[in-house]
CSV table of C-alpha atoms in Angstrom, one decimal:
chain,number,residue,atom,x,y,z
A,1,UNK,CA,58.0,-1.4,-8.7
A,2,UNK,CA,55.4,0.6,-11.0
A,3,UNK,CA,52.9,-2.0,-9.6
A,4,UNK,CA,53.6,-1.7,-6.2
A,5,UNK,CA,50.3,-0.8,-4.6
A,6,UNK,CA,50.7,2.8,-2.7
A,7,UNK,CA,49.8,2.5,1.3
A,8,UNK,CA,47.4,4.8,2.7
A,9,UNK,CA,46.0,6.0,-0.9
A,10,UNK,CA,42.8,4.4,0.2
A,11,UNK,CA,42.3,6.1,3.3
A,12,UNK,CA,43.9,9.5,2.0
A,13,UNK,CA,41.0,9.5,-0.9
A,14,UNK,CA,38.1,9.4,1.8
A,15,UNK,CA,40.1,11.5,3.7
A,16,UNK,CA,39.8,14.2,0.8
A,17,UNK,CA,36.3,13.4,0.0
A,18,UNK,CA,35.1,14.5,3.6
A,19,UNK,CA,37.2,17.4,3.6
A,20,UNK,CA,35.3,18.3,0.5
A,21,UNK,CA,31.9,18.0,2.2
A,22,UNK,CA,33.3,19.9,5.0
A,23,UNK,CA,35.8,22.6,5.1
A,24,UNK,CA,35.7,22.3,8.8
A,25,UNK,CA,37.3,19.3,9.1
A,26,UNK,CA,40.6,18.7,11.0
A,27,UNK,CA,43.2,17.9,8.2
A,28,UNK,CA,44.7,14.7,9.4
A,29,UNK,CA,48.7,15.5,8.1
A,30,UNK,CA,49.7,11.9,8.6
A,31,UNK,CA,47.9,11.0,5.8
A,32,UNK,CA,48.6,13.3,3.5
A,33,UNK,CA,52.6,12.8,4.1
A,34,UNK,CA,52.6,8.9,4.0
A,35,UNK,CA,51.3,8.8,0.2
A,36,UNK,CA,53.4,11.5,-0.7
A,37,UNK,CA,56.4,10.0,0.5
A,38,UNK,CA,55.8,7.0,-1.9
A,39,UNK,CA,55.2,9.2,-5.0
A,40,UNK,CA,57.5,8.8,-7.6
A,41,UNK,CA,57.1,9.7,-10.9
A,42,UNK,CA,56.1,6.4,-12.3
A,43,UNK,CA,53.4,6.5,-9.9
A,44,UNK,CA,52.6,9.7,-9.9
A,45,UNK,CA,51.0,10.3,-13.5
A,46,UNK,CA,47.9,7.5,-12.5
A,47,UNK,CA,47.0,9.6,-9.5
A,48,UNK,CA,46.7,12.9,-10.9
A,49,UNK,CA,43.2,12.5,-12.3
A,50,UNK,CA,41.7,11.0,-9.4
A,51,UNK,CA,43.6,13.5,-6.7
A,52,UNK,CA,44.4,16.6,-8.4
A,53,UNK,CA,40.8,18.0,-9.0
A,54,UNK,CA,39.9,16.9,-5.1
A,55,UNK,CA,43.2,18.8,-3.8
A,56,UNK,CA,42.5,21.7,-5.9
A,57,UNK,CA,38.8,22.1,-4.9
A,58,UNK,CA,39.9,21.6,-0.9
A,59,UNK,CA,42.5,24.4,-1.5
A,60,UNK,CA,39.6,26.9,-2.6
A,61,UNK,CA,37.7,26.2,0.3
A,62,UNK,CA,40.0,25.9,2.8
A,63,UNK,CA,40.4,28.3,5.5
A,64,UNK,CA,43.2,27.7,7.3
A,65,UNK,CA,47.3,26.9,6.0
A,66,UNK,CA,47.2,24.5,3.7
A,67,UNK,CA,50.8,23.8,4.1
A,68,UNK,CA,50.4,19.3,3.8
A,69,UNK,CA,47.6,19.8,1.2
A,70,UNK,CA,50.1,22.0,-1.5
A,71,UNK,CA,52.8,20.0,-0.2
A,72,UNK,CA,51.3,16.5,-1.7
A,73,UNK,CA,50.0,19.2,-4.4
A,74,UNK,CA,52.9,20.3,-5.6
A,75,UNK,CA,54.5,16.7,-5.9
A,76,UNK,CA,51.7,15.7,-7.7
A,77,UNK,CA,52.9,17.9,-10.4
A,78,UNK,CA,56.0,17.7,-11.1
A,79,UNK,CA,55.5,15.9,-13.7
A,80,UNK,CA,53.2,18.2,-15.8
A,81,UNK,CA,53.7,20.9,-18.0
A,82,UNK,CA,52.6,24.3,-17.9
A,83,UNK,CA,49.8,23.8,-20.5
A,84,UNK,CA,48.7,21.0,-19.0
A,85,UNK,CA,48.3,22.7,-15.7
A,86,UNK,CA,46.3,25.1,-17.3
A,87,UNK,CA,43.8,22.5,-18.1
A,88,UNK,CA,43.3,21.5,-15.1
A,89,UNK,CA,43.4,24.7,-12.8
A,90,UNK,CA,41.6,28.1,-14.6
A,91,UNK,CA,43.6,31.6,-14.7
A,92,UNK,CA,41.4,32.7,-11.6
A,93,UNK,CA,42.4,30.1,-9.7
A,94,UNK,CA,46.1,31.0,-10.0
A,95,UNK,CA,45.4,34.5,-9.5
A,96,UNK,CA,43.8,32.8,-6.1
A,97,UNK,CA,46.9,31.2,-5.0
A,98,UNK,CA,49.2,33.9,-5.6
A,99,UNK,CA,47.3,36.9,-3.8
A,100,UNK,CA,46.6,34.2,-0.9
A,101,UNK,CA,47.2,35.5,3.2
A,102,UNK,CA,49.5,31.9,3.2
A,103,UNK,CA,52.5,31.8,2.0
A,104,UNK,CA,52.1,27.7,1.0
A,105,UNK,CA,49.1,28.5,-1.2
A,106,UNK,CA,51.6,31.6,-3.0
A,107,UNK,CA,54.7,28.6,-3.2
A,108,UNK,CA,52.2,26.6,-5.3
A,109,UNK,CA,51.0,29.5,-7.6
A,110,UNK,CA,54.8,30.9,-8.0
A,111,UNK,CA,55.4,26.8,-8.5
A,112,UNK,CA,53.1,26.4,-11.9
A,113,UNK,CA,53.9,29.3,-12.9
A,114,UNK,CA,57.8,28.6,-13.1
A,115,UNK,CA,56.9,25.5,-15.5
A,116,UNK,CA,56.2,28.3,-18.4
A,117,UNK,CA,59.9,28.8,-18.1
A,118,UNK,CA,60.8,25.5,-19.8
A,119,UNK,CA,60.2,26.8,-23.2
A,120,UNK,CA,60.0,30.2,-24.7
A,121,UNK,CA,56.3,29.2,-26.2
A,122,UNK,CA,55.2,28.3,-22.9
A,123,UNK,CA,56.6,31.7,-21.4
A,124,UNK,CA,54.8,33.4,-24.6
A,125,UNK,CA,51.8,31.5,-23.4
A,126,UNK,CA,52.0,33.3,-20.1
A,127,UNK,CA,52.4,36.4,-21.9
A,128,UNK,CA,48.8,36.8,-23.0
A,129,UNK,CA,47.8,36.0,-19.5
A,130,UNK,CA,48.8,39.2,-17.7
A,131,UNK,CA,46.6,39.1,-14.3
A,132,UNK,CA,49.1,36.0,-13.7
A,133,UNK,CA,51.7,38.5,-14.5
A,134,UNK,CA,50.8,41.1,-12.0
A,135,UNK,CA,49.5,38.9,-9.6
A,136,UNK,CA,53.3,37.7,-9.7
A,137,UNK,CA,55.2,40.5,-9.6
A,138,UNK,CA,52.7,41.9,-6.3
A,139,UNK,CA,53.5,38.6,-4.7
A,140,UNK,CA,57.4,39.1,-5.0
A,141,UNK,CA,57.6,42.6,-4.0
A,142,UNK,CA,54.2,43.0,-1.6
A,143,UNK,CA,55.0,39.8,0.5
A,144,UNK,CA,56.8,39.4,4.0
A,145,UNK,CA,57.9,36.4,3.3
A,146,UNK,CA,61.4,35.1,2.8
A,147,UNK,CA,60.2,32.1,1.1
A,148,UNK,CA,58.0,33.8,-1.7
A,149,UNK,CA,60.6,36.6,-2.2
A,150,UNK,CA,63.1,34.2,-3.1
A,151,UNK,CA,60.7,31.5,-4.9
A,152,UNK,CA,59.0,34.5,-7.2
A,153,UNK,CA,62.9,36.3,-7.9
A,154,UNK,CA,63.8,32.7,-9.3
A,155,UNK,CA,60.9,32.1,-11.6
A,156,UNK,CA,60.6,36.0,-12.5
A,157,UNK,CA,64.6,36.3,-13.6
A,158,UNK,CA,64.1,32.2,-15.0
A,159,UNK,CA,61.0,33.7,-17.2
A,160,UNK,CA,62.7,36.4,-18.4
A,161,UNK,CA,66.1,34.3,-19.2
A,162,UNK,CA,64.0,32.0,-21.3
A,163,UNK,CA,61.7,34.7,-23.1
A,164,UNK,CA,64.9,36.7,-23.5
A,165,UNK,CA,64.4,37.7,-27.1
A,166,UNK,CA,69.1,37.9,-27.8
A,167,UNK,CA,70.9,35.0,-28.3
A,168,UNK,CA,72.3,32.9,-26.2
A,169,UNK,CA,76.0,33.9,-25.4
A,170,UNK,CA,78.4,32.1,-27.3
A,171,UNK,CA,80.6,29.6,-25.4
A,172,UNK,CA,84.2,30.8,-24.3
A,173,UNK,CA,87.3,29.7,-26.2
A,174,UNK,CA,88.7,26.5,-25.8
A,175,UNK,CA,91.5,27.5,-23.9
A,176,UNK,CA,90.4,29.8,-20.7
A,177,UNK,CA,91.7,30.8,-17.4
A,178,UNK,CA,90.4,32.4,-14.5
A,179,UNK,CA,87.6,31.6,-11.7
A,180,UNK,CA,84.5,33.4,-13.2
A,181,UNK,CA,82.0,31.6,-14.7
A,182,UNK,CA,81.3,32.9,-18.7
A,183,UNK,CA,78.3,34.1,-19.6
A,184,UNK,CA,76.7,31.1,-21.0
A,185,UNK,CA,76.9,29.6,-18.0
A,186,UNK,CA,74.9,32.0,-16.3
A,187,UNK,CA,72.1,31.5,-19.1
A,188,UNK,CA,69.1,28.8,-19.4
A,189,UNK,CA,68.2,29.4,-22.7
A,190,UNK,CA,69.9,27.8,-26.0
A,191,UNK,CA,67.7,29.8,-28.3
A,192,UNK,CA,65.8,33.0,-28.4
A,193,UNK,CA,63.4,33.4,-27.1
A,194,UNK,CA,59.9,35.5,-28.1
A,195,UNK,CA,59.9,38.7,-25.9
A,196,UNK,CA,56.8,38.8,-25.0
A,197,UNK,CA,56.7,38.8,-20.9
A,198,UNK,CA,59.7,41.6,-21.7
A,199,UNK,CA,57.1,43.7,-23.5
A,200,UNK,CA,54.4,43.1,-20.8
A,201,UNK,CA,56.9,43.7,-18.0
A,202,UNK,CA,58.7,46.7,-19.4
A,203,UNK,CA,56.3,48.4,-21.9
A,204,UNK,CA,53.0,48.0,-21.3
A,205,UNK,CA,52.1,51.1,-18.8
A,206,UNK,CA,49.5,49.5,-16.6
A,207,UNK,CA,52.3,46.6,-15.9
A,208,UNK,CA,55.4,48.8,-16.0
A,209,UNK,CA,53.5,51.3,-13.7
A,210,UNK,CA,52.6,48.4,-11.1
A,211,UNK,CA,56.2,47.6,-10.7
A,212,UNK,CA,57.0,51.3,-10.0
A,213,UNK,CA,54.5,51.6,-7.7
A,214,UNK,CA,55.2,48.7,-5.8
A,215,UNK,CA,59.2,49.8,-5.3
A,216,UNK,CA,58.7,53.4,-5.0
A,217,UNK,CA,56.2,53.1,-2.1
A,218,UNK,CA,53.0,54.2,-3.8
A,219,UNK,CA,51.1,50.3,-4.1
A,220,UNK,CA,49.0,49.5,-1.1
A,221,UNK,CA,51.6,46.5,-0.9
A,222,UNK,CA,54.4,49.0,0.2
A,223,UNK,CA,53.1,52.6,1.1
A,224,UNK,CA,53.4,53.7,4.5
A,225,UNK,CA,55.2,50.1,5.5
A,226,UNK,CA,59.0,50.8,5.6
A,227,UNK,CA,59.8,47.1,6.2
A,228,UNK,CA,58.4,46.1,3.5
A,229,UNK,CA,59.4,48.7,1.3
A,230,UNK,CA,62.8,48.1,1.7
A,231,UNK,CA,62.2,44.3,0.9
A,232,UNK,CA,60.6,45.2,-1.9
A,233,UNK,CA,63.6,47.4,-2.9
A,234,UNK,CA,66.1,44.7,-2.3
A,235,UNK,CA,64.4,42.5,-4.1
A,236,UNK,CA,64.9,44.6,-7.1
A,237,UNK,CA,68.3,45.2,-6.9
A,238,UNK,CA,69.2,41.4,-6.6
A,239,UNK,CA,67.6,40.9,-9.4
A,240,UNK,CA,68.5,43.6,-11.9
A,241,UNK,CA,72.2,42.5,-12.4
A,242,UNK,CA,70.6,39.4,-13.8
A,243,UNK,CA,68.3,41.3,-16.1
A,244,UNK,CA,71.0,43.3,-17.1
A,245,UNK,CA,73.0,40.5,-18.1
A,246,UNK,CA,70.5,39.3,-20.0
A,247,UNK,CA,68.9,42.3,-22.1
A,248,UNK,CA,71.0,45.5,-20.6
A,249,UNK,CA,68.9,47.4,-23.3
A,250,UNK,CA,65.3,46.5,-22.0
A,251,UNK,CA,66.0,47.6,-19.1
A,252,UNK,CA,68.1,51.1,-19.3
A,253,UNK,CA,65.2,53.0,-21.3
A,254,UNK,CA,61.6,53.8,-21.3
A,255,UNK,CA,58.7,55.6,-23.1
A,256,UNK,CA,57.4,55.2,-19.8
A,257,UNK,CA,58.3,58.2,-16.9
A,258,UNK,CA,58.9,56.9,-13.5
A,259,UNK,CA,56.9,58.7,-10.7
A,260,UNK,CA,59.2,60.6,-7.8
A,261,UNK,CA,60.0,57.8,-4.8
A,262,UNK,CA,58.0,59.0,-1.6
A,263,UNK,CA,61.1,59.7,0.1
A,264,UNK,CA,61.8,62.4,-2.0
A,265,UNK,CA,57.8,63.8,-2.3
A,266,UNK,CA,57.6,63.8,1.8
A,267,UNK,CA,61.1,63.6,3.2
A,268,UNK,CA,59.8,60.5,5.2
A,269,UNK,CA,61.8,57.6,6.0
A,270,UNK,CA,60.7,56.1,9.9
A,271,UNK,CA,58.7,57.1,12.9
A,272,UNK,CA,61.8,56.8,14.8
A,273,UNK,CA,64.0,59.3,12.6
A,274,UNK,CA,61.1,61.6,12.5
A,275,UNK,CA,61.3,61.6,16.0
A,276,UNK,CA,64.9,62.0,16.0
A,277,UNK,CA,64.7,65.1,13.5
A,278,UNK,CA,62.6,66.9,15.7
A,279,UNK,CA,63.9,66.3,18.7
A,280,UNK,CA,67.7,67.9,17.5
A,281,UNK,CA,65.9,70.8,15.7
A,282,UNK,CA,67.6,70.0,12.4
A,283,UNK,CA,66.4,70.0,8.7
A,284,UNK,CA,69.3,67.0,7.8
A,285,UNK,CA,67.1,65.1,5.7
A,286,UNK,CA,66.1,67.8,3.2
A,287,UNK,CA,70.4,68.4,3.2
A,288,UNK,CA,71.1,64.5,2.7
A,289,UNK,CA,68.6,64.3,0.0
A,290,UNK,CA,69.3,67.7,-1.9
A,291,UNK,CA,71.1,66.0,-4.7
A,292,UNK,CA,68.4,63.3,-5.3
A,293,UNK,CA,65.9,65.4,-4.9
A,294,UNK,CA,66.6,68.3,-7.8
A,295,UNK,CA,67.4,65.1,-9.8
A,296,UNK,CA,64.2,63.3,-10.1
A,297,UNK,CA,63.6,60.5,-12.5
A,298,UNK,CA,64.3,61.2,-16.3
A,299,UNK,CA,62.4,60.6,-19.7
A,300,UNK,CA,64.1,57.9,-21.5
A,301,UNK,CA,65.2,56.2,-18.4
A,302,UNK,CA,64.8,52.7,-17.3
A,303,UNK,CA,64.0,50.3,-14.4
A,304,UNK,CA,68.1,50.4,-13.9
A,305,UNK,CA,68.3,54.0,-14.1
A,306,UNK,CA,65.5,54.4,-11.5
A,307,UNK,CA,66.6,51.5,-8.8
A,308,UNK,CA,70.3,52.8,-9.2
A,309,UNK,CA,69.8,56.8,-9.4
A,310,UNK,CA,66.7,57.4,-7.6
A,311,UNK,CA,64.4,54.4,-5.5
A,312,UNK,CA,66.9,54.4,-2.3
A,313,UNK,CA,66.8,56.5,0.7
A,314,UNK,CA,70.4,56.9,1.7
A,315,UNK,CA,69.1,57.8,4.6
A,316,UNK,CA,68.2,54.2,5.3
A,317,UNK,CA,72.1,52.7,6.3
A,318,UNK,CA,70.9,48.8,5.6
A,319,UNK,CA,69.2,49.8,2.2
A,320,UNK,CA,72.7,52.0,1.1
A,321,UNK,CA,74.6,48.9,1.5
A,322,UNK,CA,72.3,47.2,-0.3
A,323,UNK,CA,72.8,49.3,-2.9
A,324,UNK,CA,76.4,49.5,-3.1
A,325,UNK,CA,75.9,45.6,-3.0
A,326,UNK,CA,74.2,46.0,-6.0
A,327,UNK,CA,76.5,48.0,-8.3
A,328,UNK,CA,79.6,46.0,-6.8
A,329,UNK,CA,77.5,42.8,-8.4
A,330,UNK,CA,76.3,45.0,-11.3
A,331,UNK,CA,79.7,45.8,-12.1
A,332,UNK,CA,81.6,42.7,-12.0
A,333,UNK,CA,79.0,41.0,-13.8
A,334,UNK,CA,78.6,43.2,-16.6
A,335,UNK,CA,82.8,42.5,-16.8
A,336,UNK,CA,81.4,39.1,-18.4
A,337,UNK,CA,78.9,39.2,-20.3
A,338,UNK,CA,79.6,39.8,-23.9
A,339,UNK,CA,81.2,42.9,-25.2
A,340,UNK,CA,79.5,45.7,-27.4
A,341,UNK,CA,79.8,49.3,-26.9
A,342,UNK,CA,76.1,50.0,-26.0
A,343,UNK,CA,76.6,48.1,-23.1
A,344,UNK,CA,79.8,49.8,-21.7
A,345,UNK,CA,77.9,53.3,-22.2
A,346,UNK,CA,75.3,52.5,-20.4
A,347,UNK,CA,77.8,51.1,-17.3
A,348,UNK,CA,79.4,54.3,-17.6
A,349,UNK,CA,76.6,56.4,-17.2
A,350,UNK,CA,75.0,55.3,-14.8
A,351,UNK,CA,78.2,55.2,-12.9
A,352,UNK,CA,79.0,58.9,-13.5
A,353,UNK,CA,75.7,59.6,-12.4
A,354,UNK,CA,76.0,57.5,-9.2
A,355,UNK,CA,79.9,57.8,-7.7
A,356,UNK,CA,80.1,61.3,-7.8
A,357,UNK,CA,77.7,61.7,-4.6
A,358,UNK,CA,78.5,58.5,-2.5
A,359,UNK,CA,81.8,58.2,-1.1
A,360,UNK,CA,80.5,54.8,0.3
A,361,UNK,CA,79.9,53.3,-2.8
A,362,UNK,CA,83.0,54.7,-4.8
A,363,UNK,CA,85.6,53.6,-2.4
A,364,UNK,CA,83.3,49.9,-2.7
A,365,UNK,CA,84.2,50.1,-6.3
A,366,UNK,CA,88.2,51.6,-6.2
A,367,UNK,CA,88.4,48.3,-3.7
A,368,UNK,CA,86.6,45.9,-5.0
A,369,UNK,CA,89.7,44.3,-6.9
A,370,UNK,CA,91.4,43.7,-3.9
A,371,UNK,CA,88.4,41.9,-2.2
A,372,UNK,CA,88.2,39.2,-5.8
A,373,UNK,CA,90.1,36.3,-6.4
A,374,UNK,CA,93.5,36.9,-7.4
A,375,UNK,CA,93.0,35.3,-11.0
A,376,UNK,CA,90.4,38.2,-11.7
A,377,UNK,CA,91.7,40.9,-10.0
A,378,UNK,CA,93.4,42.6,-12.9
A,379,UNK,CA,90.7,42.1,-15.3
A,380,UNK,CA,88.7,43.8,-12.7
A,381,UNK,CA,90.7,46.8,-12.5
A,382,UNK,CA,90.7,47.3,-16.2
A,383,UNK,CA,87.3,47.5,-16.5
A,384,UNK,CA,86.6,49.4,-13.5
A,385,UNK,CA,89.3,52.0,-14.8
A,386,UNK,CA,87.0,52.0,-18.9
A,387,UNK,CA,83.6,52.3,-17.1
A,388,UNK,CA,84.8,54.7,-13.7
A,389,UNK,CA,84.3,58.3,-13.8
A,390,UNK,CA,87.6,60.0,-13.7
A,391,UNK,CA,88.3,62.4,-10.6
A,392,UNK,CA,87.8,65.6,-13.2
A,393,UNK,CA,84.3,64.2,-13.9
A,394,UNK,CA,83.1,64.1,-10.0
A,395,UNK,CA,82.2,68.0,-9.0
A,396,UNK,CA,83.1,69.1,-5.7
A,397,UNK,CA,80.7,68.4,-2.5
């Protein structure tokens, strides 16, 4: 089968060749999709040095969505590892892909750069590379796109997992009941890893700071864009229960001071609600956001502090659910992962600090047993009853 000749390789190489010589060129997608169709990877390995340097150079040049050229692209390396992608396409082409106007071009960045999370030296290799890093993190929060949010939140929390510098969780007891998965199930690494994109990410200011900006509306990406802000935010708050399961310390403290969200420098939140405000002669928003607003972000707090306590307009109905979405996963996670009394104090403040002033989100969490399968429920309601303010601890509204 190996020697089975490929049909249409023939015609698909002089296909590429004119392309090269001119960028105006119709792409002819029939082409493209009939050789990749027959690529396995036997095949596959033979092709790469005749192919791979002609798709690359006709994605640099190419004007229009390459969708059927980083298809083919993309199957052409599957079988190759992060380092020797690197070899064959430089840092600023990368940085190319993932800051393109097309969304196929950013699937193919986001797609190399998830090989570096098959081994914690290939994830430190991407460490010391940190416009890759940035230009990663503005694709996932600064794009539109469904398809790139979700693609870059995989290979963002499957970086992290492997560089996660902890061991991995140990495996559960022989004998087990219950529904939820364990913690090492949840887990791709099998050793520690080296920390490094966990430094980059969450220490080094000029990083740390882009993220902030990015979710707190004050990055070209996201200021004055409400839309995308809010995907931005969501984004985030998907993600962090991950995070927290996997390094809960790196992620609830900072050297680094968060700057104020917009909402609570300028009271905006939409045109519309502006428009709204005015129109009743009213002053609600500075009264909804009173609490958050003499509360502004801490010294010493962290990325789950700030998305939890301070990035989300209440005001915003979709992005409070998301929220409350967020701490109900959050919570029932952290049930889980493995025990240690750090992690439990951290829980706990951050829920005293967040159920005394959102009556949404505490009777989420008081009912959250009831809405779990029935082999977890109980365990639920012990933890929630450990890690729940108690009614003396929530002031009166």
């Amino acid at each position: 089968m190996d020697n089975v000749p490929i049909s249409g390789l023939d015609e698909l190489n002089n296909h590429l060749d004119n392309l090269i010589q001119d960028p105006n060129l119709a792409i002819i997608p029939k082409l493209f999709d009939d050789v990749e169709l027959q690529l396995t990877d036997s095949n596959i390995p033979p092709l790469i040095p005749s192919l791979l340097p002609k798709l690359t150079q006709i994605l640099q040049q190419y004007n229009d969505d390459p969708a059927v050229i980083v298809s083919l692209t993309i199957k052409l390396l599957r079988p190759i590892s992060f380092t020797q992608v690197l070899q064959l396409a430089s840092e600023d082409s990368l940085n190319q892909a993932l800051s393109s106007p097309t969304p196929a071009a950013q699937i193919l960045g986001l797609t190399i750069l998830h090989k570096a999370a098959k081994s914690p030296t290939d994830a430190a290799i991407l460490s010391v590379m940190p416009s890759l890093v940035t230009s990663l993190l503005t694709a996932w929060l600064s794009s539109p796109k469904v398809e790139v949010g979700e693609k870059a939140s995989k290979v963002i929390g499957d970086l992290l997992d492997i560089d996660c510098p902890r061991p991995p969780p140990p495996p559960p007891p022989a004998i087990t009941t219950g529904a939820t998965p364990f913690h090492h199930q949840l887990v791709l690494r099998r050793v520690p890893g080296r920390g490094e994109l966990w430094k980059l990410i969450f220490h080094q200011p000029s990083t740390y700071n882009l993220l902030l900006d990015l979710i707190s509306g004050r990055h070209p990406g996201t200021a004055n864009n409400t839309s995308q802000l809010s995907l931005a935010q969501g984004r985030i708050l998907r993600i962090l229960p991950r995070l927290a399961a996997l390094n809960i310390d790196a992620i609830a403290q900072s050297n680094i001071l968060a700057p104020t969200p917009v909402h609570l420098t300028n009271g905006h939140l939409t045109d519309d609600e502006d428009s709204d405000t005015e129109m009743n002669g009213t002053d609600e928003n500075a009264t909804r956001n009173e609490n958050a607003a003499t509360n502004p972000p801490q010294p010493g707090e962290g990325l789950l502090q700030y998305a939890g306590l301070r990035m989300v307009d209440k005001r915003d109905v979709l992005m409070h659910l998301n929220l409350v979405d967020f701490f109900e996963v959050f919570v029932s996670l952290m049930r889980i992962t493995e025990y240690s009394a750090t992690k439990e104090a951290i829980v706990k403040a951050l829920l005293r600090d967040a159920v005394p002033h959102d009556d949404m989100l505490r009777d989420a969490l008081n009912s959250l047993p009831d809405r779990t399968v029935e082999e977890e429920a109980d365990g639920l309601r012990a933890w929630l009853r450990a890690v729940m303010p108690a009614v003396a601890e929530v002031p009166l509204r």
